[in-house]
XYZ file of C-alpha atoms in Angstrom:
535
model
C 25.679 24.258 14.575
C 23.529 24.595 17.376
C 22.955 21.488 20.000
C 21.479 23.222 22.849
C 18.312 23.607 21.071
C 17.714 19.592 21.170
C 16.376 19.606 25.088
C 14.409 22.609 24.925
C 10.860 22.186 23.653
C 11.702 47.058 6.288
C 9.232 49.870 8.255
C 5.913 48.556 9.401
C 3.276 47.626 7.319
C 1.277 50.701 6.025
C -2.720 50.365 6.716
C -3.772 52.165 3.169
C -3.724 50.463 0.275
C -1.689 51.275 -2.585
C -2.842 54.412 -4.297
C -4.351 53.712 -8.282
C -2.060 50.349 -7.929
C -4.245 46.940 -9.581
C -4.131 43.935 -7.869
C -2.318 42.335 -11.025
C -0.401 45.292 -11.560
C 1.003 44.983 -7.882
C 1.945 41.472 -8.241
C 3.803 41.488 -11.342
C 5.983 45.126 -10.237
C 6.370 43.553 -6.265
C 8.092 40.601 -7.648
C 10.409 42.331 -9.965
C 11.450 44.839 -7.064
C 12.426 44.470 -3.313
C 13.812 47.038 -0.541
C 13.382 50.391 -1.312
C 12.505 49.479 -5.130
C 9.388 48.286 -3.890
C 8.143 51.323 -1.574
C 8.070 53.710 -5.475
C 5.472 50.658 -6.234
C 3.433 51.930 -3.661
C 3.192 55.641 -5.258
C 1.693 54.487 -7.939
C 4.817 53.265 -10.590
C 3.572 49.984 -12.040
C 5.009 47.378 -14.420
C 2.782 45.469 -17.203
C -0.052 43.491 -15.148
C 0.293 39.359 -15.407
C -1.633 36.898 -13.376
C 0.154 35.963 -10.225
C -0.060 32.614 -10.223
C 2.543 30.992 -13.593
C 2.123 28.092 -15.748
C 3.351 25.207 -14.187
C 7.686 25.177 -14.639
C 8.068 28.801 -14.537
C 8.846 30.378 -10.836
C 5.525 32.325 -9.515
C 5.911 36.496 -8.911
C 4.374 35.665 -5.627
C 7.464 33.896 -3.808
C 9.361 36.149 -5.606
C 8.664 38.764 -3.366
C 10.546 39.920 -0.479
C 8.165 39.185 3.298
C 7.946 42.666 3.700
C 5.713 42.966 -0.184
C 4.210 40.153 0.206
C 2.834 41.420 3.942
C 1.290 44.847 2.356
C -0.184 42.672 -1.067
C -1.735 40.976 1.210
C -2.894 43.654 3.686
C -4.039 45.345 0.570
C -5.926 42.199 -0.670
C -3.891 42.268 -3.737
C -3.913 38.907 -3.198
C -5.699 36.567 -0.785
C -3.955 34.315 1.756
C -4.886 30.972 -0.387
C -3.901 32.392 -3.369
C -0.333 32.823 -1.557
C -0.324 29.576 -0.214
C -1.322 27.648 -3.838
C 1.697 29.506 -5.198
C 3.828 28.358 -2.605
C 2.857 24.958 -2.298
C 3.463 24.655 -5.982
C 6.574 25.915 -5.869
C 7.985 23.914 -2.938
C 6.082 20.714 -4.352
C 8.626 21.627 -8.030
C 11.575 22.700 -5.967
C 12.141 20.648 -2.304
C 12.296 17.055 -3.969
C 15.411 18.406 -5.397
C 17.089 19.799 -2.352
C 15.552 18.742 0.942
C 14.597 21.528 2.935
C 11.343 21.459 3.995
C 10.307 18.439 5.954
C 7.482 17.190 7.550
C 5.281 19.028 5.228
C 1.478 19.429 6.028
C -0.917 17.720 3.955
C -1.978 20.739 0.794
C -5.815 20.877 2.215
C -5.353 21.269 5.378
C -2.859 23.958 4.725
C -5.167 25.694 2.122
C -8.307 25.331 4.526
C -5.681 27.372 7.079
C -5.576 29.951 4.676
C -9.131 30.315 4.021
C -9.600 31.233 7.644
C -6.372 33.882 7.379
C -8.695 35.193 4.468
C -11.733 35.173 6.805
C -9.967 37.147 9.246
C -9.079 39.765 6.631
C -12.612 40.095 5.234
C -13.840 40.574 9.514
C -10.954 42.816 9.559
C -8.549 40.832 12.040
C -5.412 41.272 10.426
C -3.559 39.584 13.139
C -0.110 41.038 12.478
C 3.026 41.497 9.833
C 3.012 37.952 9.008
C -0.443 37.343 8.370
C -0.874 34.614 5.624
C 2.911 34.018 5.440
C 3.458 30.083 5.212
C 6.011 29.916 7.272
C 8.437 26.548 8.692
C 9.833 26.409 11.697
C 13.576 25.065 12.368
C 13.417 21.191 13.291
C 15.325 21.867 16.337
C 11.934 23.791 18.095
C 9.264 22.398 19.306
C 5.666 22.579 17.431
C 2.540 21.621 18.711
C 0.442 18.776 16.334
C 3.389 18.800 13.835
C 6.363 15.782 13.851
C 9.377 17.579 15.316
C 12.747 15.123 15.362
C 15.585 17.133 16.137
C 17.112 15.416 13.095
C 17.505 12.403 15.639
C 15.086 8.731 15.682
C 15.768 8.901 19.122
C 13.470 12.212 19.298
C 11.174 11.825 17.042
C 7.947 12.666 18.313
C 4.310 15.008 17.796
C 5.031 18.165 20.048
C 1.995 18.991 22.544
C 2.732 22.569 22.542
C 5.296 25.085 20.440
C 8.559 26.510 21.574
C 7.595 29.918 23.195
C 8.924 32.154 19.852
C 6.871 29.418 17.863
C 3.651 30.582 19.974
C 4.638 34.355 19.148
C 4.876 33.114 15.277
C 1.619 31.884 15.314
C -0.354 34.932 16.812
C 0.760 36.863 13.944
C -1.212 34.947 11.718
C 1.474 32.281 9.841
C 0.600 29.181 8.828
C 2.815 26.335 9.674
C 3.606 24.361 6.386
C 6.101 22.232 8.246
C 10.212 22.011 9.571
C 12.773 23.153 7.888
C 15.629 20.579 8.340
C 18.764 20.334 10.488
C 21.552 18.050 11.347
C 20.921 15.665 14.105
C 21.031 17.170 17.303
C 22.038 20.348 15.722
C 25.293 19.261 15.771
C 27.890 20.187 13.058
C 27.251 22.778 10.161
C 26.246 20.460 7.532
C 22.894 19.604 7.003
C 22.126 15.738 7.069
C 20.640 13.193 9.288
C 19.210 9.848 9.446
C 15.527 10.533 9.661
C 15.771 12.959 6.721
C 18.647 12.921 4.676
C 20.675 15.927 3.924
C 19.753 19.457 2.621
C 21.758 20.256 -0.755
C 22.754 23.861 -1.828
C 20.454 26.259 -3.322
C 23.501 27.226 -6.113
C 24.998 23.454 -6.242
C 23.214 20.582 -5.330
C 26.225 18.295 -4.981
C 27.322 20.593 -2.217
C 25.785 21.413 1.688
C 23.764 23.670 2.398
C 25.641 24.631 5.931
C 23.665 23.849 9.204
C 22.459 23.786 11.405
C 19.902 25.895 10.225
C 20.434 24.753 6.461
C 16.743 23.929 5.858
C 16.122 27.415 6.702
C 18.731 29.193 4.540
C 18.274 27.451 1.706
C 14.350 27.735 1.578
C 14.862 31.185 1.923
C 17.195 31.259 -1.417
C 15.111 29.220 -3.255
C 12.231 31.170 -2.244
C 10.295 28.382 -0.563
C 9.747 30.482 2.297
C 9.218 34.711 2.506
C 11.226 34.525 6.268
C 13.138 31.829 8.113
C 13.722 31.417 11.795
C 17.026 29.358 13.041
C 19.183 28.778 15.915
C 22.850 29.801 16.435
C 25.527 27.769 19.167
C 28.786 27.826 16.608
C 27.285 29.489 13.645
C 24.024 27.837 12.893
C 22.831 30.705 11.552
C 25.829 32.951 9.668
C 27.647 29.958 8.170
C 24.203 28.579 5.772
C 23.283 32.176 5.339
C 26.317 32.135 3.620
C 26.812 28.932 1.886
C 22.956 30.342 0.490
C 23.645 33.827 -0.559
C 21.060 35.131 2.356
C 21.071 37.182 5.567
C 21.695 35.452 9.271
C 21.350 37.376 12.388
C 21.843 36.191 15.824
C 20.844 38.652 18.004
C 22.273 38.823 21.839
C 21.740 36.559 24.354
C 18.679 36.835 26.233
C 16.360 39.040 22.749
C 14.825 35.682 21.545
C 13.452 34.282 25.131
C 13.632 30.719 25.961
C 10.926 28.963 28.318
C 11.909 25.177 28.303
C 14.708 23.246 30.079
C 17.792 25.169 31.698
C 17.479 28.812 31.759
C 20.675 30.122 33.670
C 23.345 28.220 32.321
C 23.178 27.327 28.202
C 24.032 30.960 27.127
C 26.065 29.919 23.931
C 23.483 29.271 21.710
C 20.074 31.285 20.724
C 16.991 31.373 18.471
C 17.614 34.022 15.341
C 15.955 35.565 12.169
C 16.841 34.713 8.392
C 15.744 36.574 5.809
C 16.791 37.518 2.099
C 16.935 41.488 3.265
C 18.233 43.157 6.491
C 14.600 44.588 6.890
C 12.862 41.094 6.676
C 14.968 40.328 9.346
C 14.589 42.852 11.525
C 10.521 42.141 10.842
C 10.809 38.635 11.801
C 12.847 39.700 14.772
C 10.615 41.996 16.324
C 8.020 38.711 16.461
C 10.489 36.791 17.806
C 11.648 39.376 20.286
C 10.525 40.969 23.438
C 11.131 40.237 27.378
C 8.756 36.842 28.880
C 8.745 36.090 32.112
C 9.312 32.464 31.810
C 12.433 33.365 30.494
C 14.663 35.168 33.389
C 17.586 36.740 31.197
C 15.342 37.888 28.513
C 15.998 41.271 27.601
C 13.533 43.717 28.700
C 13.588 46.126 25.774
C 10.223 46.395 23.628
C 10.939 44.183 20.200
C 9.011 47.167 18.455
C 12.376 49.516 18.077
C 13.155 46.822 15.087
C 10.156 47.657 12.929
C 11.403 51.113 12.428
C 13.691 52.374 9.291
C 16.757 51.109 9.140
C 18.297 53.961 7.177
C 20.928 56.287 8.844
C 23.758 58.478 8.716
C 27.136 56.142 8.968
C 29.842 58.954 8.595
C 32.333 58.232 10.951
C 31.891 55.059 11.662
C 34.942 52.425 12.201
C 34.887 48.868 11.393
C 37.970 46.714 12.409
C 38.947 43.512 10.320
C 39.935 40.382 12.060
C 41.188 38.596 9.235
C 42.901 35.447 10.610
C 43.440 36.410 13.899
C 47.252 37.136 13.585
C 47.793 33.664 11.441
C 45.723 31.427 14.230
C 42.695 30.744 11.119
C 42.704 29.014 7.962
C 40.811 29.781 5.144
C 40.199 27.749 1.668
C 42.008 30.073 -0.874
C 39.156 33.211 -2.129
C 37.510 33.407 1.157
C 39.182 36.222 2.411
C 39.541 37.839 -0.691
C 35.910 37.972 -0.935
C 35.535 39.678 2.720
C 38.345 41.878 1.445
C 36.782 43.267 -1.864
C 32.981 43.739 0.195
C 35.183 46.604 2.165
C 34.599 49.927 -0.470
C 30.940 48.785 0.202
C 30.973 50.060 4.076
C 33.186 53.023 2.452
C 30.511 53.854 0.195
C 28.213 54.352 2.792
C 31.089 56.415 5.283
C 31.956 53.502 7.304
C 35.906 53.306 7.367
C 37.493 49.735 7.635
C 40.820 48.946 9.228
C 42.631 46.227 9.908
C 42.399 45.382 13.688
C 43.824 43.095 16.631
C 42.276 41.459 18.953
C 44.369 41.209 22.452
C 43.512 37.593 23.522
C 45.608 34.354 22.070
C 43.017 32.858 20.147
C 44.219 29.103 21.183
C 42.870 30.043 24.667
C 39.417 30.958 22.810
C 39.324 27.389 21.265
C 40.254 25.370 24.407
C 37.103 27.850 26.184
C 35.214 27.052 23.425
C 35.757 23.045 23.907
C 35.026 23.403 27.285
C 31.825 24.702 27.689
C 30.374 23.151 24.528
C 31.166 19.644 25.892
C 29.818 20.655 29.082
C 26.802 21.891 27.855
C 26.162 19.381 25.025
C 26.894 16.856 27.754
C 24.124 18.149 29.695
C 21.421 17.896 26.830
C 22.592 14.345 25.298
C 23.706 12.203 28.791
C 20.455 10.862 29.719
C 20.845 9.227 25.631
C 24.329 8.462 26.223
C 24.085 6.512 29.156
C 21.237 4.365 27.341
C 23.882 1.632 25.739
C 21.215 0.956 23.084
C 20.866 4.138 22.201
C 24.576 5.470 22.387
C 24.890 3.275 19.285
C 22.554 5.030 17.458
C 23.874 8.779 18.187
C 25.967 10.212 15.714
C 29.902 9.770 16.495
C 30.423 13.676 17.117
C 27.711 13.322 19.186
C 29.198 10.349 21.478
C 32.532 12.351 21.320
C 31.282 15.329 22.555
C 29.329 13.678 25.566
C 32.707 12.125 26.646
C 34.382 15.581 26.720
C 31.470 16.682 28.949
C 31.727 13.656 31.110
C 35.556 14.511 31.763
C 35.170 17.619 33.060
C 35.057 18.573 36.661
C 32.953 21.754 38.223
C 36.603 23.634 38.524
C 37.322 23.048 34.831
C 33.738 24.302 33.757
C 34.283 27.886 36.287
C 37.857 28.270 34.500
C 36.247 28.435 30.991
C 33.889 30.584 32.386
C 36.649 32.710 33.803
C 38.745 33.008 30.157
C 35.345 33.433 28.607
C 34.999 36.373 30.596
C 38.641 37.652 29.953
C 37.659 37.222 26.036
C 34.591 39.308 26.700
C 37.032 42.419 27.790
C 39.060 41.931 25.379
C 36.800 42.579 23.151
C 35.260 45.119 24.932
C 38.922 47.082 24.551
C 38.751 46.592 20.210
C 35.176 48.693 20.958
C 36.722 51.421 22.491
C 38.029 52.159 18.851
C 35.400 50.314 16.058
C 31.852 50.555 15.802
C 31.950 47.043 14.412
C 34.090 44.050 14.092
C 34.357 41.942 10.660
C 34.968 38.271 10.071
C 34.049 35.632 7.189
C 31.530 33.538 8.195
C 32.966 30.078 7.386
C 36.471 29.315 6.886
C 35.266 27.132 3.717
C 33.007 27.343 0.440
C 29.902 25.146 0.888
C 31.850 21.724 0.520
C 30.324 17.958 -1.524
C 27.484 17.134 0.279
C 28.516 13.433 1.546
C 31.443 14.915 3.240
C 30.476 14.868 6.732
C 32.938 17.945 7.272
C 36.698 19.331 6.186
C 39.232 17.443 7.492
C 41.738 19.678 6.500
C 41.976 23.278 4.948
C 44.738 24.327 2.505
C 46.993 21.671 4.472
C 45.817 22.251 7.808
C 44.200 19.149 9.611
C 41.339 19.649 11.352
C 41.384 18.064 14.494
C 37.901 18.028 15.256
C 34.317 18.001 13.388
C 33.768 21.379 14.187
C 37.464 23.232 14.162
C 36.960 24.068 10.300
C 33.978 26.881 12.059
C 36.180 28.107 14.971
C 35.952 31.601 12.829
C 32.288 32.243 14.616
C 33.072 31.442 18.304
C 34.298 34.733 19.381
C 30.767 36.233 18.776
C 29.273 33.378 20.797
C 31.430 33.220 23.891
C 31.397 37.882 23.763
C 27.286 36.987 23.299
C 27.104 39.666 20.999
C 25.004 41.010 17.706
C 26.274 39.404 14.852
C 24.494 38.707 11.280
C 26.000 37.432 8.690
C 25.920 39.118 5.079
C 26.474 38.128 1.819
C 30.013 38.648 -0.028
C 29.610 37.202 -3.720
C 30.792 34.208 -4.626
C 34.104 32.282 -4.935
C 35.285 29.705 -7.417
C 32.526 27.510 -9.132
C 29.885 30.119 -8.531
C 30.023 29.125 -4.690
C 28.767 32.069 -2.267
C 30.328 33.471 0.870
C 29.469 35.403 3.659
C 30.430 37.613 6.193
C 30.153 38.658 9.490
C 29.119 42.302 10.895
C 29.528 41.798 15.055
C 28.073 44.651 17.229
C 28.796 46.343 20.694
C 26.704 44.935 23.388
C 22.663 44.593 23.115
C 23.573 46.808 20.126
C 20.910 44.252 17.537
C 19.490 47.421 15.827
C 22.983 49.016 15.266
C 24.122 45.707 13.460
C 20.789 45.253 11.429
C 21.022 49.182 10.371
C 24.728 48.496 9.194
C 23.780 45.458 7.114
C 20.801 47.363 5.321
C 23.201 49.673 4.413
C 25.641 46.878 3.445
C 22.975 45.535 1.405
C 22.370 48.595 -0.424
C 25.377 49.244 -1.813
C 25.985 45.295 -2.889
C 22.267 44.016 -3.806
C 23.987 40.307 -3.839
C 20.714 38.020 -3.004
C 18.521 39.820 -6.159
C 21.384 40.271 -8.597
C 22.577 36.694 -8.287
C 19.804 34.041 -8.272
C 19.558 30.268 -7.527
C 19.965 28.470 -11.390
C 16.900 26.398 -9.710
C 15.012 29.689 -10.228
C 16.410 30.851 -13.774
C 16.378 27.341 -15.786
């Protein structure tokens, strides 16, 4: 869930093109391989050629493809830019009616037209970056200039006059915007509905959420409506869909992603992110994202280019502690934990050692910081609404409730949070004295039914608020540290689950390196596909 957003407007591609590779012969191996499989493509292994656009009903090898495949087939001319958008558009046009992802949705000329002039480029030779030709839809929490952007709120609604300053960085590489991907109103809550759009369903059950706030995003991704995704993260926006969706969420620290619109000192709970089905597509869509701005005064000056190298390394030695439950303090829905538990011999396999761990901070004083400064800061975005009787009625309730909190508060209350957060932050500090990283699950639930608003209880503990039953993802967000979430398998009813890899400070390469490695030894987004994709 992620409400501050609602004020605020694999290696590098090769140049040569595959060596005695077909254009056909490229499209039907690339979709049958990803990660490394796909680099032995390049030396010349190929698979029987097909055409790479299917008969209508059957899933097209183009969006099959990982982003990083698709970039070099299309550097390569293996396949032009409106050939990659037809496939797409068909695909979405088969697959979004049944799950709500993608809204706002440009109209398929103008979109095709787009690509034409990506193909243009190409022929001139202005390849304009990585994501050239990628259709690509941004979160409906950012601002985009000449598309509808709502913030999943009729009180927002509105055309954009400009794009979100990541958004601009998107579009120099060469994207074209299909559209939004959707989000709960206000960002508020991790399940995906609203009143201007509905909800988002599941990519592996449509009867259950897809997670939020960025749960347009993650379950495009599984469903292969999109090759990247980018989200938003306050209290898990983007680890808890990544893993109610079987994909990969990384929000990176505070300060990687600039922001240029409304506060810029203050809000540091929540940030923009990358989403991808592979550690390396994320770190690609990262290093877009990325990179110091001056507009944005606690943007990390660090070039975004370090995250378009290899992710491969050595990990002997490495130490990762386990969290669990936080000495009892967390509840999780029965197989949740046993999940996180059985992903462990994976870091073995690759020499990173897990251990149980303990975190030296009560964890009740984490939640009460955690109430504190959200309400203050969602306060701060949503009072100008509040105070607008008409249009208090027609916020959502956890949005009114959270105002209130805010409105409670006095300037000593706001420093003491501050204060604790701090403590927490050396606290954590102390566990990295010993551990390389620190593990958690992702969500304390499996993706729940879809008209359930959110858990009020798990295994017999209430939930006192609309966001307690995610209170497993706030110590990353107060510490502002690296944390992506990863894919674990999947629970009872074929429901997935996901966990989180948190890093040392500014340490967003580290994290990404561990979870290619992760994904390595696992392989869970290509072994275990949608049933939207299979039937």
């Amino acid at each position: 869930m992620d409400a501050s957003r609602v004020n605020r407007s694999t290696a590098a591609v090769n140049n040569a093109n595959p060596a005695g590779v077909t254009r056909r012969e490229f499209m039907t191996s690339a979709a049958q391989l990803s990660g490394t499989a796909a680099a032995a493509l390049l030396l010349g292994n190929t698979d029987r050629a097909t055409a790479a656009l299917e008969p209508a009903g059957r899933v097209s090898d183009v969006v099959m493809m990982d982003a990083a495949t698709l970039s070099r087939a299309i550097q390569a001319k293996h396949i032009s830019c409106k050939e990659v958008m037809a496939a797409y558009l068909e695909h979405i046009g088969r697959i979004n009616p049944r799950v709500n992802a993608i809204v706002s949705l440009q109209p398929q000329d103008v979109l095709l037209r787009q690509a034409e002039e990506r193909d243009a480029q190409l022929a001139r030779g202005e390849r304009l970056g990585w994501m050239h030709g990628f259709p690509h839809a941004v979160k409906d929490l950012e601002a985009t200039r000449g598309i509808r952007t709502s913030w999943g709120s009729p009180l927002l609604d509105t055309l954009p006059d400009h794009d979100a300053l990541f958004v601009q960085r998107v579009r120099r590489q060469g994207v074209v915007l299909i559209g939004k991907t959707n989000a709960p109103e206000f960002g508020l809550g991790s399940q995906t509905y609203n009143s201007v759009f509905g909800p988002t369903r599941n990519a592996y059950d449509l009867s259950r959420t897809a997670g939020g706030s960025s749960g347009g995003a993650a379950c495009a991704l599984a469903l292969r409506m999109l090759p990247v995704a980018d989200g938003s993260d306050m209290m898990g926006s983007l680890r808890n869909p990544a893993a109610f969706n079987n994909v990969f969420g990384f929000r990176p620290s505070y300060g990687r992603v600039p922001e240029a619109e409304g506060e810029l000192f203050l809000g540091q709970l929540s940030t923009a992110g990358a989403m991808g089905r592979s550690a390396g597509d994320v770190a690609m869509l990262l290093a877009v994202m990325a990179g110091p701005d001056a507009r944005s005064p606690l943007s990390i000056e660090q070039d975004p280019a370090v995250f378009t190298r290899p992710l491969q390394r050595d990990w002997r030695g490495t130490r990762a502690g386990w969290l669990g439950d936080l000495g009892g303090h967390l509840h999780y829905e029965r197989g949740v934990a046993d999940l996180c538990r059985n992903a462990f011999p994976a870091f073995e396999s690759v020499g990173c050692r897990v251990e149980k761990a303990r975190l030296d901070y009560p964890p009740e004083k984490m939640w009460d910081t955690w109430l504190t400064l959200r309400h203050w800061l969602v306060a701060g975005n949503l009072a100008a609404l509040y105070r607008d009787a008409a249009k208090r009625q027609r916020m959502k309730p956890e949005a009114v409730w959270e105002v209130e909190g805010g409105l409670g508060l006095s300037a000593l209350d706001v420093f003491q949070a501050s204060r604790a957060r701090s403590d927490l932050y050396r606290a954590v500090l102390q566990l990295f004295d010993t551990y390389d990283f620190l593990l958690l699950p992702s969500a304390q639930v499996f993706p729940f039914d879809v008209n359930t608003h959110w858990p009020r209880e798990i295994g017999g503990a209430a939930m006192d608020t609309y966001h307690r039953w995610m209170e497993v993802v706030i110590l990353a967000s107060l510490a502002g540290l690296p944390v992506i979430g990863v894919p674990v398998g999947f629970g009872a009813g074929n429901l997935p689950m996901g966990m989180q890899i948190i890093g040392k400070h500014h340490a967003d390469l580290s994290v990404l390196q561990m979870a290619h490695a992760y994904e390595q030894a696992t392989g869970w987004v290509s072994r275990h596909l949608p049933r939207l994709l299979t039937s």
